[in-house]
Short mmCIF file of C-alpha atoms and ligand atoms in Angstrom, two decimals:
data_model
loop_
_atom_site.label_atom_id
_atom_site.label_comp_id
_atom_site.label_asym_id
_atom_site.label_seq_id
_atom_site.Cartn_x
_atom_site.Cartn_y
_atom_site.Cartn_z
CA UNK G 262 -12.56 -17.49 -8.95
CA UNK G 263 -9.19 -18.57 -8.18
CA UNK G 264 -7.19 -15.18 -7.73
CA UNK G 265 -7.32 -12.91 -4.86
CA UNK G 266 -6.54 -9.20 -5.23
CA UNK G 267 -5.45 -7.46 -1.63
CA UNK G 268 -5.93 -3.80 -1.13
CA UNK G 269 -5.78 -1.35 1.76
CA UNK G 270 -9.29 0.03 2.54
CA UNK G 271 -8.25 2.82 4.59
CA UNK G 272 -4.96 5.17 4.70
CA UNK G 273 -2.64 2.19 4.40
CA UNK G 274 -0.50 0.32 6.78
CA UNK G 275 -3.77 -1.79 7.57
CA UNK G 276 -1.47 -4.91 7.85
CA UNK G 277 -1.62 -5.83 4.05
CA UNK G 278 2.05 -7.55 4.16
CA UNK G 279 1.24 -9.83 6.69
CA UNK G 280 -1.99 -10.98 5.01
CA UNK G 281 -0.37 -11.03 1.94
CA UNK G 282 2.26 -13.29 3.30
CA UNK G 283 -0.35 -15.59 5.12
CA UNK G 284 -2.40 -16.40 1.82
CA UNK G 285 1.22 -16.58 -0.29
CA UNK G 286 1.82 -20.28 0.55
CA UNK G 287 -1.33 -21.20 -1.33
CA UNK G 288 -0.66 -19.06 -4.36
CA UNK G 289 1.48 -19.75 -7.36
CA UNK G 290 2.20 -16.17 -7.91
CA UNK G 291 2.26 -12.70 -6.01
CA UNK G 292 1.99 -9.38 -8.06
CA UNK G 293 2.49 -6.04 -7.22
CA UNK G 294 0.58 -3.84 -9.51
CA UNK G 295 1.05 0.02 -8.16
CA UNK G 296 2.83 2.03 -6.15
CA UNK G 297 6.88 2.19 -5.30
CA UNK G 298 9.04 1.74 -2.32
CA UNK G 299 6.83 4.13 -0.61
CA UNK G 300 5.08 0.84 0.65
CA UNK G 301 6.34 -0.60 4.01
CA UNK G 302 4.76 -4.13 4.49
CA UNK G 303 6.10 -5.96 7.72
CA UNK G 304 6.21 -9.75 7.87
CA UNK G 305 6.49 -11.58 11.18
CA UNK G 306 7.41 -15.31 11.02
CA UNK G 307 8.38 -16.91 13.98
CA UNK G 308 11.39 -14.86 15.67
CA UNK G 309 12.34 -13.28 11.98
CA UNK G 310 10.92 -9.78 10.76
CA UNK G 311 10.76 -8.64 7.14
CA UNK G 312 10.06 -5.51 6.17
CA UNK G 313 9.46 -5.12 2.44
CA UNK G 314 8.80 -2.11 0.23
CA UNK G 315 9.37 -2.64 -3.13
CA UNK G 316 9.03 -6.70 -3.35
CA UNK G 317 6.25 -8.58 -3.28
CA UNK G 318 5.52 -10.31 0.05
CA UNK G 319 5.38 -13.80 -1.55
CA UNK G 320 9.26 -13.78 -1.84
CA UNK G 321 9.30 -14.63 1.54
CA UNK G 322 7.57 -17.87 1.03
CA UNK G 323 9.50 -18.44 -2.45
CA UNK G 324 6.21 -18.01 -4.44
CA UNK G 325 6.77 -16.45 -7.81
CA UNK G 326 6.83 -12.50 -7.18
CA UNK G 327 6.45 -10.32 -10.06
CA UNK G 328 6.40 -6.54 -9.98
CA UNK G 329 3.93 -5.55 -12.49
CA UNK G 330 4.06 -2.40 -15.25
CA UNK G 331 1.74 -0.29 -12.64
CA UNK G 332 4.75 0.30 -10.30
CA UNK G 333 7.44 2.87 -10.29
CA UNK G 334 10.74 1.07 -9.61
CA UNK G 335 13.81 2.58 -8.08
CA UNK G 336 16.65 0.26 -9.27
CA UNK G 337 19.07 1.57 -6.57
CA UNK G 338 16.53 0.52 -3.74
CA UNK G 339 15.68 -2.71 -5.41
CA UNK G 340 19.24 -3.67 -5.35
CA UNK G 341 19.40 -2.52 -1.62
CA UNK G 342 16.45 -4.12 -0.79
CA UNK G 343 17.15 -7.70 -2.68
CA UNK G 344 20.90 -7.75 -0.84
CA UNK G 345 18.98 -7.06 2.60
CA UNK G 346 16.58 -9.77 2.25
CA UNK G 347 19.22 -12.36 1.21
CA UNK G 348 21.00 -11.34 4.11
CA UNK G 349 18.12 -12.54 6.17
CA UNK G 350 18.42 -16.09 4.12
CA UNK G 351 15.42 -15.07 1.34
CA UNK G 352 16.11 -16.40 -2.01
CA UNK G 353 15.87 -14.21 -5.00
CA UNK G 354 16.44 -15.38 -8.66
CA UNK G 355 15.19 -15.02 -11.96
CA UNK G 356 13.02 -17.89 -11.27
CA UNK G 357 11.20 -16.60 -8.43
CA UNK G 358 11.34 -13.07 -9.43
CA UNK G 359 10.34 -11.06 -12.38
CA UNK G 360 10.23 -7.39 -13.13
CA UNK G 361 7.72 -6.11 -16.07
CA UNK G 362 10.14 -4.53 -18.62
CA UNK G 363 7.75 -1.82 -19.22
CA UNK G 364 7.92 -0.50 -15.78
CA UNK G 365 9.02 3.10 -15.44
CA UNK G 366 12.26 3.69 -13.37
CA UNK G 367 12.36 6.35 -10.28
CA UNK G 368 15.49 8.31 -11.02
CA UNK G 369 17.62 10.33 -7.97
CA UNK G 370 16.03 13.64 -10.00
CA UNK G 371 12.59 12.28 -8.77
CA UNK G 372 13.51 11.94 -5.24
CA UNK G 373 15.31 15.42 -5.00
CA UNK G 374 12.32 16.93 -6.73
CA UNK G 375 10.05 15.38 -3.90
CA UNK G 376 11.90 16.89 -1.32
CA UNK G 377 12.39 20.38 -2.87
CA UNK G 378 8.60 20.64 -3.19
CA UNK G 379 7.99 19.31 -0.02
CA UNK G 380 10.23 21.69 1.84
CA UNK G 381 8.98 24.59 -0.53
CA UNK G 382 5.48 23.73 0.49
CA UNK G 383 6.23 24.27 4.21
CA UNK G 384 2.82 23.91 6.26
CA UNK G 385 0.94 23.29 3.25
CA UNK G 386 3.00 20.07 2.42
CA UNK G 387 1.64 16.55 1.53
CA UNK G 388 3.94 14.71 3.93
CA UNK G 389 5.24 12.33 1.24
CA UNK G 390 7.72 9.23 1.91
CA UNK G 391 10.20 11.61 0.09
CA UNK G 392 10.81 8.61 -2.19
CA UNK G 393 10.57 10.36 -5.63
CA UNK G 394 6.81 8.36 -6.36
CA UNK G 395 4.96 11.36 -7.55
CA UNK G 396 7.54 13.07 -9.75
CA UNK G 397 8.04 9.30 -11.53
CA UNK G 398 4.23 8.85 -12.17
CA UNK G 399 4.18 12.40 -13.53
CA UNK G 400 7.15 11.60 -16.00
CA UNK G 401 5.18 8.33 -16.80
CA UNK G 402 1.85 10.24 -17.98
CA UNK G 403 4.00 12.88 -19.44
CA UNK G 404 5.97 10.35 -21.83
CA UNK G 405 9.13 11.09 -20.70
CA UNK G 406 10.06 8.30 -18.14
CA UNK G 407 12.96 5.97 -18.41
CA UNK G 408 11.63 2.58 -18.35
CA UNK G 409 13.33 -0.54 -17.54
CA UNK G 410 13.69 -1.78 -21.16
CA UNK G 411 15.43 1.27 -22.04
CA UNK G 412 18.57 -0.17 -19.52
CA UNK G 413 19.19 -2.42 -22.36
CA UNK G 414 19.60 0.25 -25.02
CA UNK G 415 21.18 3.12 -23.26
CA UNK G 416 23.26 3.63 -26.42
CA UNK G 417 19.81 4.81 -27.98
CA UNK G 418 18.60 6.96 -25.18
CA UNK G 419 19.42 10.53 -26.29
CA UNK G 420 15.98 11.45 -27.53
CA UNK G 421 14.21 10.30 -24.11
CA UNK G 422 16.96 12.32 -22.21
CA UNK G 423 16.08 15.60 -24.12
CA UNK G 424 12.78 15.25 -23.19
CA UNK G 425 13.42 14.47 -19.67
CA UNK G 426 15.94 17.07 -19.35
CA UNK G 427 13.81 19.98 -20.72
CA UNK G 428 11.12 19.31 -18.40
CA UNK G 429 13.20 18.75 -15.25
CA UNK G 430 15.83 21.45 -16.07
CA UNK G 431 13.26 24.09 -16.01
CA UNK G 432 11.97 22.57 -12.83
CA UNK G 433 15.04 22.59 -11.36
CA UNK G 434 15.94 26.10 -12.11
CA UNK G 435 13.00 27.44 -10.39
CA UNK G 436 14.78 25.58 -7.03
CA UNK G 437 17.95 26.91 -8.04
CA UNK G 438 19.34 23.70 -8.68
CA UNK G 439 21.85 22.93 -11.76
CA UNK G 440 20.57 21.29 -14.74
CA UNK G 441 20.70 17.21 -14.96
CA UNK G 442 24.08 16.07 -15.28
CA UNK G 443 23.28 13.68 -18.36
CA UNK G 444 26.83 12.12 -18.10
CA UNK G 445 26.40 11.09 -14.68
CA UNK G 446 22.91 9.77 -14.90
CA UNK G 447 23.82 7.53 -17.87
CA UNK G 448 26.73 6.38 -15.90
CA UNK G 449 24.70 5.22 -12.85
CA UNK G 450 22.01 3.78 -15.23
CA UNK G 451 25.09 1.75 -17.09
CA UNK G 452 26.21 0.49 -13.61
CA UNK G 453 22.93 -0.65 -12.44
CA UNK G 454 21.45 -1.94 -15.68
CA UNK G 455 22.87 -5.44 -15.55
CA UNK G 456 21.40 -6.13 -12.10
CA UNK G 457 17.72 -5.33 -12.89
CA UNK G 458 17.67 -6.59 -16.39
CA UNK G 459 18.62 -10.33 -14.95
CA UNK G 460 14.90 -10.17 -14.02
CA UNK G 461 13.21 -7.93 -16.53
CA UNK G 462 10.88 -9.72 -18.94
CA UNK G 463 7.32 -9.15 -20.77
CA UNK G 464 5.45 -10.19 -17.56
CA UNK G 465 2.09 -10.14 -18.80
CA UNK G 466 3.41 -13.19 -21.18
CA UNK G 467 4.58 -14.87 -17.93
CA UNK G 468 1.20 -14.10 -16.20
CA UNK G 469 -0.81 -15.32 -19.49
CA UNK G 470 1.50 -18.49 -18.89
CA UNK G 471 0.56 -18.70 -15.11
CA UNK G 472 -3.42 -18.28 -15.83
CA UNK G 473 -3.40 -20.87 -18.62
CA UNK G 474 -2.04 -23.38 -16.16
CA UNK G 475 -5.02 -22.62 -13.89
CA UNK G 476 -2.75 -21.38 -11.13
CA UNK G 477 -3.78 -18.95 -8.37
CA UNK G 478 -2.52 -15.30 -8.32
CA UNK G 479 -2.54 -13.18 -5.59
CA UNK G 480 -2.27 -9.46 -6.33
CA UNK G 481 -0.65 -7.48 -3.75
CA UNK G 482 -2.04 -3.83 -3.40
CA UNK G 483 0.22 -1.08 -1.62
CA UNK G 484 -1.13 2.24 0.34
CA UNK G 485 -4.96 2.29 0.50
CA UNK G 486 -7.88 3.53 -1.43
CA UNK G 487 -8.21 6.81 0.78
CA UNK G 488 -4.80 7.43 -0.96
CA UNK G 489 -5.94 6.82 -4.43
CA UNK G 490 -5.09 9.47 -6.87
CA UNK G 491 -8.77 10.02 -7.63
CA UNK G 492 -10.99 8.44 -4.81
CA UNK G 493 -8.66 9.34 -1.95
CA UNK G 494 -8.58 12.66 -0.02
CA UNK G 495 -6.98 14.52 -2.68
CA UNK G 496 -4.60 16.35 -2.97
CA UNK G 497 -3.27 14.58 0.05
CA UNK G 498 -2.62 11.07 -1.65
CA UNK G 499 -0.08 9.35 -3.33
CA UNK G 500 0.44 9.11 -7.18
CA UNK G 501 -1.31 5.98 -8.29
CA UNK G 502 -4.46 4.34 -8.34
CA UNK G 503 -4.63 2.19 -5.34
CA UNK G 504 -8.09 0.31 -6.09
CA UNK G 505 -8.64 -2.99 -6.88
CA UNK G 506 -9.21 -2.46 -10.68
CA UNK G 507 -5.62 -1.48 -11.27
CA UNK G 508 -4.30 -5.12 -10.46
CA UNK G 509 -5.45 -5.79 -13.83
CA UNK G 510 -3.80 -2.76 -15.74
CA UNK G 511 -0.67 -2.70 -13.61
CA UNK G 512 0.20 -6.38 -14.32
CA UNK G 513 -1.06 -6.89 -18.16
CA UNK G 514 -4.07 -9.18 -17.05
CA UNK G 515 -7.95 -8.36 -18.06
CA UNK G 516 -10.56 -6.95 -15.49
CA UNK G 517 -11.66 -10.49 -15.14
CA UNK G 518 -8.57 -11.66 -13.62
CA UNK G 519 -8.74 -9.68 -9.99
CA UNK G 520 -10.82 -12.91 -8.66
CA UNK G 521 -11.92 -12.03 -5.04
CA UNK G 522 -11.26 -8.86 -3.47
CA UNK G 523 -9.85 -8.68 -0.17
CA UNK G 524 -10.08 -5.22 1.61
CA UNK G 525 -7.65 -5.41 4.34
CA UNK G 526 -9.19 -2.87 7.31
CA UNK G 527 -7.59 -2.05 10.84
CA UNK G 528 -10.03 -2.26 13.53
CA UNK G 529 -9.18 1.46 14.08
CA UNK G 530 -7.89 3.89 11.65
CA UNK G 531 -4.53 5.42 10.96
CA UNK G 532 -2.92 7.69 8.48
CA UNK G 533 0.73 9.06 8.14
CA UNK G 534 1.42 12.51 6.54
CA UNK G 535 -1.01 15.34 5.96
CA UNK G 536 -4.57 15.69 5.40
CA UNK G 537 -8.26 15.34 6.52
CA UNK G 538 -8.97 12.69 9.37
CA UNK G 539 -12.41 13.07 10.85
CA UNK G 540 -11.80 10.55 13.93
CA UNK G 541 -8.39 11.34 14.78
CA UNK G 542 -7.61 11.29 18.47
CA UNK G 543 -5.56 13.82 20.02
CA UNK G 544 -5.61 12.73 23.35
CA UNK G 545 -4.41 9.56 25.64
CA UNK G 546 -6.72 7.04 24.28
CA UNK G 547 -5.32 7.65 20.83
CA UNK G 548 -1.94 7.63 22.25
CA UNK G 549 -2.47 4.30 23.96
CA UNK G 550 -3.67 2.52 20.79
CA UNK G 551 -0.90 4.00 18.78
CA UNK G 552 1.50 2.58 21.49
CA UNK G 553 0.12 -0.89 21.98
CA UNK G 554 -0.41 -0.94 17.91
CA UNK G 555 3.18 0.27 17.45
CA UNK G 556 1.74 2.73 15.15
CA UNK G 557 5.25 4.18 13.56
CA UNK G 558 5.76 4.10 9.55
CA UNK G 559 7.75 1.26 8.53
CA UNK G 560 9.31 3.39 5.53
CA UNK G 561 9.99 6.89 7.28
CA UNK G 562 9.69 6.04 10.93
CA UNK G 563 7.15 8.56 11.64
CA UNK G 564 4.30 8.54 14.19
CA UNK G 565 1.03 7.38 12.64
CA UNK G 566 -1.82 9.53 13.57
CA UNK G 567 -4.71 7.52 15.14
CA UNK G 568 -8.62 7.21 15.66
CA UNK G 569 -11.43 5.44 16.10
CA UNK G 570 -13.00 3.07 13.39
CA UNK G 571 -14.68 5.02 10.68
CA UNK G 572 -17.31 2.68 9.26
CA UNK G 573 -18.55 5.37 6.61
CA UNK G 574 -15.10 5.64 5.27
CA UNK G 575 -14.69 1.79 4.73
CA UNK G 576 -18.19 1.65 3.59
CA UNK G 577 -17.10 3.96 0.83
CA UNK G 578 -13.86 2.45 -0.07
CA UNK G 579 -15.39 -1.01 -0.03
CA UNK G 580 -17.95 -0.01 -2.50
CA UNK G 581 -15.38 1.95 -4.60
CA UNK G 582 -13.24 -1.09 -4.94
CA UNK G 583 -15.92 -3.97 -5.31
CA UNK G 584 -14.58 -5.49 -2.22
CA UNK G 585 -15.97 -9.10 -1.83
CA UNK G 586 -14.94 -9.70 1.92
CA UNK G 587 -12.50 -7.82 4.69
CA UNK G 588 -9.46 -8.97 6.49
CA UNK G 589 -9.99 -6.87 9.92
CA UNK G 590 -6.46 -6.67 11.60
CA UNK G 591 -5.29 -5.50 15.05
CA UNK G 592 -8.15 -6.41 16.78
CA UNK G 593 -6.20 -7.13 19.65
CA UNK G 594 -5.01 -3.70 19.91
CA UNK G 595 -8.30 -2.71 21.38
CA UNK G 596 -8.08 -5.28 24.08
CA UNK G 597 -8.53 -3.78 27.30
CA UNK G 598 -10.18 -0.98 26.79
CA UNK G 599 -13.57 0.10 28.89
CA UNK G 600 -15.48 1.43 25.72
CA UNK G 601 -14.77 1.38 21.85
CA UNK G 602 -16.34 3.74 19.24
CA UNK G 603 -17.44 3.48 15.79
CA UNK G 604 -18.06 6.69 13.53
CA UNK G 605 -21.44 5.88 11.89
CA UNK G 606 -21.83 9.10 10.07
CA UNK G 607 -20.80 12.57 9.99
CA UNK G 608 -22.73 16.18 10.49
CA UNK G 609 -21.68 18.97 8.09
CA UNK G 610 -23.22 22.31 7.98
CA UNK G 611 -26.02 20.92 10.22
CA UNK G 612 -27.01 17.97 7.92
CA UNK G 613 -26.42 14.43 8.38
CA UNK G 614 -24.07 12.81 6.06
CA UNK G 615 -23.66 9.13 5.00
CA UNK G 616 -20.92 9.49 3.02
CA UNK G 617 -17.18 11.31 2.64
CA UNK G 618 -17.53 14.48 0.55
CA UNK G 619 -15.11 15.12 -2.34
CA UNK G 620 -14.13 18.68 -1.26
CA UNK G 621 -11.16 19.08 1.06
CA UNK G 622 -12.51 22.08 2.62
CA UNK G 623 -15.93 19.69 3.20
CA UNK G 624 -13.57 16.82 4.47
CA UNK G 625 -11.60 19.04 7.09
CA UNK G 626 -14.69 19.95 9.01
CA UNK G 627 -17.11 16.88 8.84
CA UNK G 628 -18.02 15.63 12.83
CA UNK G 629 -17.97 12.46 13.18
CA UNK G 630 -21.06 10.84 14.84
CA UNK G 631 -20.16 7.95 16.98
CA UNK G 632 -21.67 4.86 18.45
CA UNK G 633 -20.09 3.75 21.44
CA UNK G 634 -19.97 -0.16 22.32
CA UNK G 635 -18.41 -1.61 25.61
CA UNK G 636 -14.91 -2.70 25.36
CA UNK G 637 -13.54 -6.26 26.26
CA UNK G 638 -11.31 -6.94 29.32
CA UNK G 639 -10.09 -10.47 27.77
CA UNK G 640 -7.03 -11.14 25.45
CA UNK G 641 -7.82 -11.58 21.80
CA UNK G 642 -4.04 -11.46 21.01
CA UNK G 643 -2.84 -14.74 19.19
CA UNK G 644 -6.36 -16.32 18.55
CA UNK G 645 -6.78 -18.88 16.01
CA UNK G 646 -10.43 -19.45 16.23
CA UNK G 647 -13.59 -17.49 16.39
CA UNK G 648 -14.92 -18.97 19.67
CA UNK G 649 -11.64 -18.02 21.29
CA UNK G 650 -12.81 -14.38 20.87
CA UNK G 651 -14.61 -12.40 24.02
CA UNK G 652 -18.26 -11.85 23.36
CA UNK G 653 -17.87 -8.26 23.16
CA UNK G 654 -15.07 -8.57 20.51
CA UNK G 655 -17.48 -10.54 18.19
CA UNK G 656 -20.03 -8.07 18.95
CA UNK G 657 -17.83 -5.24 17.35
CA UNK G 658 -16.65 -7.44 14.67
CA UNK G 659 -20.27 -8.22 14.05
CA UNK G 660 -21.26 -4.46 14.18
CA UNK G 661 -18.24 -3.35 11.91
CA UNK G 662 -19.37 -5.89 9.11
CA UNK G 663 -23.06 -4.61 9.49
CA UNK G 664 -21.98 -0.84 9.17
CA UNK G 665 -19.70 -1.29 6.21
CA UNK G 666 -22.24 -3.74 4.47
CA UNK G 667 -19.48 -6.01 3.59
CA UNK G 668 -18.57 -9.53 5.05
CA UNK G 669 -15.53 -10.14 7.16
CA UNK G 670 -13.46 -13.03 5.88
CA UNK G 671 -10.40 -12.84 8.06
CA UNK G 672 -9.58 -11.59 11.20
CA UNK G 673 -5.92 -11.00 12.48
CA UNK G 674 -5.25 -11.19 15.84
CA UNK G 675 -1.12 -10.59 16.23
CA UNK G 676 1.64 -9.46 13.81
CA UNK G 677 2.41 -13.24 13.71
CA UNK G 678 1.94 -15.20 10.24
CA UNK G 679 -0.34 -17.78 11.75
CA UNK G 680 -2.49 -15.93 14.24
CA UNK G 681 -5.42 -15.50 11.97
CA UNK G 682 -9.05 -16.56 11.91
CA UNK G 683 -10.30 -18.00 8.55
CA UNK G 684 -14.27 -17.43 7.78
CA UNK G 685 -14.29 -17.64 4.34
CA UNK G 686 -11.45 -18.70 2.21
CA UNK G 687 -10.87 -15.98 -0.51
CA UNK G 688 -9.12 -18.59 -2.49
CA UNK G 689 -12.25 -21.07 -2.42
CA UNK G 690 -14.65 -18.36 -3.36
P1 LIG I 43 1.07 -2.66 5.43
O1 LIG I 43 1.59 -1.70 5.03
O2 LIG I 43 -0.70 -2.89 5.11
O3 LIG I 43 1.60 -3.99 5.06
O4 LIG I 43 0.91 -2.68 7.11
P2 LIG I 43 2.28 -2.37 8.13
O5 LIG I 43 3.24 -3.21 7.79
O6 LIG I 43 2.91 -1.29 7.57
O7 LIG I 43 1.52 -1.96 9.28
C1 LIG I 43 1.36 -3.09 10.09
C2 LIG I 43 1.79 -3.29 11.23
O8 LIG I 43 0.85 -3.83 12.15
C3 LIG I 43 2.97 -4.24 11.16
O9 LIG I 43 4.20 -3.83 12.13
C4 LIG I 43 2.47 -5.62 11.37
O10 LIG I 43 3.40 -6.67 12.01
C5 LIG I 43 1.37 -5.41 12.25
N1 LIG I 43 -0.02 -6.23 12.56
C6 LIG I 43 -0.49 -6.90 11.27
N2 LIG I 43 -1.63 -7.56 11.84
C7 LIG I 43 -1.63 -7.23 13.05
C8 LIG I 43 -2.52 -7.51 13.81
O11 LIG I 43 -3.58 -8.35 13.80
N3 LIG I 43 -2.20 -7.32 15.36
C9 LIG I 43 -1.10 -6.62 15.65
N4 LIG I 43 -0.99 -6.24 16.76
N5 LIG I 43 -0.02 -6.43 14.72
C10 LIG I 43 -0.35 -6.91 13.45
P1 LIG I 44 1.70 0.64 2.71
O1 LIG I 44 1.53 0.19 1.27
C1 LIG I 44 0.71 4.54 4.59
C2 LIG I 44 1.24 8.32 2.28
C3 LIG I 44 2.43 9.26 2.81
C4 LIG I 44 1.75 10.49 2.35
C5 LIG I 44 1.31 10.37 0.73
C6 LIG I 44 2.02 10.45 -0.45
O2 LIG I 44 2.57 0.91 3.71
O3 LIG I 44 0.25 1.00 3.10
P2 LIG I 44 4.33 9.46 -1.47
O4 LIG I 44 5.24 9.08 -1.10
O5 LIG I 44 3.53 8.41 -1.82
O6 LIG I 44 3.94 10.32 -2.49
O7 LIG I 44 3.14 9.99 -0.35
O8 LIG I 44 0.83 8.82 0.78
N1 LIG I 44 1.71 6.84 1.74
C7 LIG I 44 1.38 5.73 2.95
N2 LIG I 44 0.97 5.99 4.18
N3 LIG I 44 1.31 3.71 3.75
C8 LIG I 44 1.85 3.42 2.98
O9 LIG I 44 1.97 2.59 2.24
C9 LIG I 44 1.93 4.86 2.20
N4 LIG I 44 2.45 5.11 0.85
C10 LIG I 44 2.44 6.45 1.04
O10 LIG I 44 2.61 9.00 4.08
O11 LIG I 44 1.04 10.81 3.11
MG1 LIG I 45 3.07 0.00 5.70
#
């Protein structure tokens, strides 16, 4: 098993970017396979901080970085992000960066529609990132998307534009918006096309070559399993499958290529946007964790909701996603607490549940059952070996491992790349 698939095992923002960046120096290619620029992955390397939304985190180490077909791509955002990173000294060129030519595009109309729907929904809103992700995926499965390869054939776009406009103009009329300005859209696409096309290729072919040469591929998931369109807290989810199996379909490789599935798990729980959250803390304990963990969204700057570690949810997401081992991140944020709690089950209508039910109404009312453990006053921040961790932190990690029925492969103790404890090398498995 030479490949590693990294996925978020909670509601996103578990620290995937940091772990992918740490693993990237030992990989030959890093591939994003779903989501879009709704992701926000923060990498800290020495005195530099990189914030990536669309580009694979491998780009910072100069590792071949690939945007797979499962991603929805905003070409204008792509240009802005490439330019921002180049401004930070990162080299990005067709040798180290490729985009699947069958990737659907996010257009300005998608972003507009995302915003219009959220505003109209009022208190029932999903709390999306407003980046047009949902509408772009809808057009993909509705067979009316404009894709990267269309940028090389803009003179033949009319039939696709007919399909796109027929659908969107009706929706737009419902929001009192004018029809799509086809000429303007075509002009915008013509302007951005050369920038995107320099990176475009059938990436399945490149990945086939990489695989044949015995190289290691690192698949970088975005969001988390609880935001998965099928397995997440529907309808408060994102519009892609975030589970590990998507790595294959979203990049053009078979299901046997995903390798070691590394679930990234925060030592507590956070969520951005609306939807159920059984262990949410609405008190100063939650505020304290949020402040110490700097829990503000990378993409929208929104304050993240914070709660205790929920072992029921993570046991479920690890099972659903076939997680081989987890990376437990942000353990340092729990330093200095008198006690820490772990949710081990729920109460629903007088019954005890060992799983999270599917219906939104049940998800909203389950009551967490907690196990309380003593905290630790010593610091874990920056620890690079298990022996450096205080005894109670070790007990906490061991209890988490037991409850989620999945081994801990890595522990992360600060935002900094090298503040990482390796217990089981995912590339060696
Ligand atoms: P992602 O979306 O899963 O990549 O996670 P984000 O980057 O959105 O959020 C994770 C945040 O926690 C980032 O600001 C990271 O720099 C930071 N981080 C990652 N691992 C650790 C850790 O072990 N300890 C602390 N204190 N911060 C961490
Ligand atoms: P990373 O990769 C956390 C959430 C949004 C919203 C829901 C739907 O950084 O972990 P969307 O714009 O995708 O239609 O919004 O999903 N969301 C995330 N939450 N981390 C993310 O990505 C997220 N990407 C989307 O807040 O609740
Ligand atoms: Mg994030």
